[in-house]
Amino acid sequence: MSIQKPRGMEDVLPGESWRWQRVEAVFRDLAERYGYREIRTPLVEATELFERGVGGGTDVVEKEMYTFLDPAGRSLTLRPEGTAGAVRAFVEHHLDQEPGPLKLYYVAAPMFRYERPQAGRQRQFYQFGVEVLGAAEAAVDAEVIGLGVRFLRELGVEGVRVELNSIGDESCRPRYREALLDYYRPLRGQLCEDCRRRLERNPLRLLDCKVDRELAAGAPPVRDALCAACAAHYEEVRRLLGALGVEVVENPRLVRGLDYYTRTVFELVSDRLGAQNAVLSGGRYDRLAEQLGGPPTPGIGFAGGMERLLALLPGGAPRGAEEERPDVFVALVEPGRVAEALAAAERLRAAGLRAECELSGRSLRAQMRYASKRRFRLALLVGGEEWARGEATLRDLDGGRQASLPRGRLEEALARLEARRARPRAAPAGELRRLLAAADGERGEGDGDDS
Ligand SMILES: [Zn+2]
Ligand SMILES: [Zn+2]
């Protein structure tokens, strides 16, 4: 029997990978416009990182991790999420010494959780996300959430709303925990099995239980238990999001499943997904760097699943995106001209064209069938009488028109394309600098200080 992929893990095949690439490109471009730089951390970390960072009592650490001993007997774990590794790297490389706040992103980063596979939930799944380390201000929360909203908007996801909550910090959460325990303890018998187990260890998690929704509706809201500082932070995040024009829905039942969260937690939900189906989610984790042995460093971030996002996009790709068609198929009219065909394809690629050369010794008719199946725009025929005369024959595979021209003229056109490729892209900042210079000129000499 042939070998098959592990359960809960998917192949991304050539017909699909372009969709992933487009989404990744939109995220990468946007994150960099916001000043984020990419971080890549190992897929495998010390198990202790997740036990200490994500929290030993969470579902993720308790029952969903791929943990194994390496040949030297060290306990390693395939990362179940991205934040712990990013903060571990921040601490390990003393990135607090860099000018901050430090803004990090990752995209299409594989994560692993041993869960029952179902639609949109794989054991190996891919996340995009951002982390900001070194700023506690509500403005960071608003900007991070705003980035998520803009990302979905640029992809063409409609009807996005932000669900927002605060789960307090170490000064007010213990009190809230007690309030929750007072509420839930008498109801213990009515709770689902998971919640009975969670009750003493992590009563916050009972609020987002899918089974015990009615009980959660009667629980005391966290807002009432926030200390003055947490309440003020929450209000400021709401105010700033309002100023950015972001629609916010307060959700007092929103808690996140990982222990490191403090204060702000949020989810971006599309009404296309129905209830409880976040496209991306995140929150603040102001104590995490310290918990991992680093300097006290506030942090905030979000992550989202690529699979779920792709499933949500109309056509499975960003708005208006199509798979890029290849440009030129270099067809071989005479087998003896293969060296010239290879060279012609190289020349086309140097000019920036997507070009393929016949490699499998097919008949011309079979070559053309392949070229049209792969949706090439044009064919260049190498060999034959015209080629022998120093001409190139081009065929338009969309319209069927065909003509020969001196190869020198083709070369001139390719040289122009190559030169255009080499020219640097116009920098948008240049436009603003010209504006500045013009305004400075209007104010007269001696006003500017442009040293
Ligand atoms: Zn429950
Ligand atoms: Zn507080």
XYZ file of C-alpha atoms in Angstrom, residues 46-367:
322
model
C 11.484 23.154 24.668
C 8.256 21.740 26.122
C 8.757 23.902 29.182
C 8.252 27.044 27.075
C 4.608 26.194 26.481
C 4.059 24.839 29.982
C 5.281 28.118 31.447
C 4.092 30.484 28.724
C 0.768 29.129 27.519
C -0.035 27.572 30.888
C -0.034 24.011 32.214
C -3.779 24.010 32.877
C -4.884 25.018 29.393
C -6.495 22.569 26.977
C -3.668 23.188 24.530
C -0.887 22.163 26.900
C -2.858 19.509 28.712
C -3.997 17.443 25.758
C -3.178 18.903 22.353
C 0.602 19.102 22.113
C 2.903 16.939 20.045
C 5.596 16.309 22.633
C 8.499 13.924 22.225
C 11.965 13.175 23.551
C 14.865 13.869 21.228
C 17.716 11.320 21.062
C 19.453 13.113 23.955
C 16.358 12.771 26.139
C 15.238 16.431 26.004
C 11.496 17.037 25.946
C 10.577 19.008 22.831
C 7.210 20.126 21.498
C 5.958 21.084 18.051
C 4.763 24.635 18.614
C 0.992 24.859 19.158
C 0.962 28.654 18.744
C 3.327 31.484 17.777
C 3.468 33.952 20.631
C 5.471 31.928 23.144
C 8.275 31.310 20.619
C 8.388 34.962 19.536
C 8.616 36.157 23.142
C 11.212 33.465 23.923
C 13.312 34.830 21.026
C 12.781 38.395 22.267
C 14.127 37.444 25.687
C 16.912 35.178 24.432
C 18.337 37.745 21.983
C 17.835 40.740 24.311
C 15.675 42.443 21.721
C 14.542 44.845 24.443
C 17.866 46.589 23.701
C 16.629 47.503 20.230
C 14.726 50.716 19.575
C 11.179 49.880 20.540
C 8.385 49.084 20.626
C 9.416 46.002 18.687
C 6.900 44.990 16.037
C 7.087 41.433 14.752
C 5.045 39.450 12.260
C 4.917 35.925 10.926
C 2.969 34.542 8.027
C 1.919 31.052 6.958
C 3.762 29.703 9.976
C 2.971 26.019 10.659
C 1.511 25.173 14.079
C 0.574 21.772 15.480
C -2.217 20.659 17.764
C -3.357 17.131 18.321
C -7.110 17.648 18.013
C -9.894 15.732 16.339
C -9.602 16.934 12.723
C -12.690 18.646 11.321
C -13.496 21.188 8.627
C -11.207 24.179 9.095
C -9.301 22.531 11.947
C -6.201 20.558 11.061
C -3.476 19.070 13.217
C -0.904 20.961 11.204
C -2.334 24.397 10.498
C -0.865 27.688 9.371
C -1.074 31.017 11.132
C -0.359 34.635 10.329
C 0.102 37.019 13.213
C 1.760 40.013 14.796
C 3.325 40.744 18.167
C 4.233 44.140 19.627
C 6.611 44.130 22.577
C 7.493 47.056 24.790
C 4.414 49.300 24.851
C 1.526 49.197 27.319
C -0.490 52.082 25.853
C -4.046 51.596 24.668
C -2.976 53.145 21.343
C -1.044 49.933 20.572
C -4.124 47.830 21.183
C -6.113 50.063 18.841
C -3.451 49.980 16.125
C -3.010 46.193 16.317
C -6.756 45.627 16.089
C -6.922 48.201 13.288
C -4.277 46.267 11.358
C -6.357 43.121 11.598
C -9.439 44.960 10.390
C -7.579 46.524 7.468
C -6.074 43.166 6.499
C -9.496 41.564 6.182
C -10.806 44.604 4.351
C -7.944 44.561 1.833
C -8.602 40.885 1.173
C -12.242 41.612 0.494
C -13.783 40.023 3.602
C -17.086 41.785 4.247
C -18.969 42.441 7.447
C -16.062 42.329 9.891
C -16.693 43.362 13.451
C -14.418 43.467 16.466
C -15.501 41.717 19.631
C -13.725 43.217 22.599
C -13.326 42.475 26.267
C -10.893 42.988 29.117
C -9.986 40.155 31.453
C -8.135 42.385 33.901
C -4.668 41.990 35.313
C -2.987 40.519 38.384
C -4.445 43.189 40.650
C -8.092 42.704 39.740
C -8.368 39.214 38.276
C -8.041 37.325 41.594
C -11.120 39.159 42.840
C -13.018 38.318 39.660
C -11.931 34.703 39.957
C -13.485 34.570 43.403
C -16.706 36.120 42.098
C -16.853 33.489 39.369
C -16.188 30.680 41.814
C -18.957 31.995 44.098
C -21.300 31.930 41.132
C -20.312 28.578 39.634
C -19.641 26.420 42.704
C -23.322 25.958 43.583
C -23.953 25.083 39.907
C -21.213 22.463 39.746
C -23.645 19.616 39.170
C -25.040 21.315 36.058
C -21.665 21.926 34.395
C -20.257 19.879 31.548
C -17.437 17.488 32.313
C -14.720 19.833 30.978
C -15.966 22.737 33.039
C -16.163 20.702 36.233
C -12.493 19.939 35.716
C -11.655 23.562 34.861
C -13.684 25.106 37.657
C -11.031 25.409 40.368
C -8.069 25.796 38.077
C -9.280 28.267 35.475
C -12.850 29.454 36.102
C -12.520 32.150 33.397
C -12.644 29.445 30.760
C -16.154 28.514 31.845
C -17.410 31.717 30.273
C -16.687 30.607 26.717
C -17.813 27.008 27.098
C -19.946 26.059 24.116
C -22.037 23.663 26.212
C -22.787 25.766 29.281
C -23.791 28.946 27.485
C -26.902 29.569 29.512
C -25.033 29.341 32.803
C -22.380 31.724 31.478
C -25.053 34.258 30.576
C -25.862 34.622 34.276
C -22.245 34.886 35.449
C -21.021 38.211 36.860
C -19.500 40.313 34.029
C -15.762 40.926 34.214
C -16.252 44.640 33.556
C -17.711 45.068 37.036
C -14.589 43.584 38.604
C -11.899 45.566 36.722
C -9.601 47.789 38.759
C -9.535 51.488 37.896
C -6.406 51.165 35.728
C -7.780 48.225 33.708
C -11.141 49.931 33.298
C -9.453 53.113 32.050
C -7.305 51.100 29.609
C -10.361 49.332 28.251
C -12.268 52.590 27.805
C -9.336 54.163 25.987
C -9.029 51.195 23.585
C -12.738 51.522 22.812
C -12.474 55.269 22.303
C -9.483 54.988 19.955
C -11.099 52.216 17.908
C -14.157 54.413 17.596
C -11.950 57.241 16.335
C -10.486 54.832 13.741
C -13.999 54.032 12.575
C -13.785 50.411 13.721
C -17.077 48.897 14.785
C -16.729 47.325 18.226
C -19.062 44.883 19.892
C -18.440 44.474 23.597
C -18.489 40.803 24.517
C -18.235 40.262 28.278
C -18.038 36.466 27.745
C -14.964 36.706 25.547
C -11.981 35.065 27.261
C -9.113 33.398 25.492
C -7.976 29.841 26.067
C -4.369 30.648 26.929
C -3.116 31.707 30.350
C -0.829 34.533 29.268
C -3.543 37.052 28.411
C -4.060 40.200 30.471
C -6.454 43.090 29.932
C -7.475 43.437 26.275
C -8.742 40.346 24.465
C -10.411 40.527 21.066
C -11.673 38.555 18.129
C -12.403 39.668 14.594
C -15.560 37.998 13.457
C -17.146 38.068 10.039
C -20.920 37.779 9.922
C -20.318 35.433 6.979
C -18.957 32.868 9.428
C -21.922 32.840 11.770
C -21.637 33.061 15.543
C -18.456 32.188 17.425
C -16.265 31.910 14.379
C -13.342 34.253 14.682
C -11.090 34.928 11.695
C -8.333 36.188 13.924
C -7.980 36.743 17.631
C -5.544 37.962 20.185
C -4.902 40.050 23.218
C -2.449 41.583 25.614
C 0.126 39.520 27.468
C 1.878 42.013 29.732
C 3.494 39.405 32.013
C 4.641 36.832 29.462
C 8.203 38.093 28.892
C 8.749 38.087 32.656
C 7.283 34.604 33.001
C 9.832 33.428 30.463
C 12.700 34.910 32.455
C 13.018 38.228 30.601
C 12.671 41.833 31.671
C 9.130 43.038 32.403
C 7.822 43.890 28.927
C 4.211 44.540 28.009
C 3.048 42.868 24.833
C 0.065 42.405 22.566
C -0.615 40.443 19.415
C -3.030 38.455 17.339
C -2.997 35.348 15.189
C -5.339 33.924 12.619
C -5.631 30.664 10.723
C -4.793 30.644 7.038
C -7.145 27.734 6.277
C -10.158 29.403 7.809
C -9.347 32.700 6.150
C -8.961 31.101 2.715
C -12.252 29.292 3.168
C -13.911 32.602 3.928
C -12.596 34.496 0.904
C -14.879 34.644 -2.087
C -13.139 32.478 -4.686
C -10.613 31.422 -2.041
C -8.260 34.299 -2.871
C -7.953 38.044 -2.234
C -10.503 40.179 -4.067
C -9.680 40.432 -7.759
C -6.787 37.946 -7.621
C -6.385 35.257 -10.258
C -3.758 32.640 -10.770
C -0.910 34.169 -12.765
C -0.813 32.752 -16.294
C 2.518 31.736 -17.786
C 3.666 33.975 -20.646
C 5.619 32.147 -23.325
C 5.963 28.496 -24.245
C 9.127 27.920 -26.264
C 8.133 25.169 -28.657
C 10.634 22.982 -30.415
C 9.886 22.563 -34.110
C 13.051 20.554 -34.781
C 14.568 18.353 -32.034
C 18.073 19.424 -33.126
C 17.445 23.021 -31.945
C 17.103 22.169 -28.241
C 20.150 24.219 -27.190
C 18.711 27.304 -28.928
C 15.296 26.704 -27.349
C 16.828 26.492 -23.868
C 18.747 29.718 -24.533
C 15.626 31.472 -25.835
C 13.704 30.533 -22.684
C 16.571 31.849 -20.535
C 16.480 35.130 -22.455
C 12.745 35.508 -21.915
C 13.129 34.860 -18.177
C 15.908 37.424 -17.901
C 13.449 39.940 -19.365
C 10.958 39.043 -16.618
C 8.659 36.725 -18.543
C 7.320 33.421 -17.268
C 8.710 31.104 -19.890
C 8.957 27.352 -20.280
C 10.814 25.370 -22.881
C 9.791 22.023 -24.348
C 11.694 19.376 -22.373
C 10.059 16.080 -23.154
C 10.522 15.504 -26.859
C 6.844 15.726 -27.792
C 5.411 16.318 -31.234
C 4.657 19.957 -32.056
C 0.941 19.206 -31.843
C 1.362 17.690 -28.346
C 3.475 20.676 -27.288
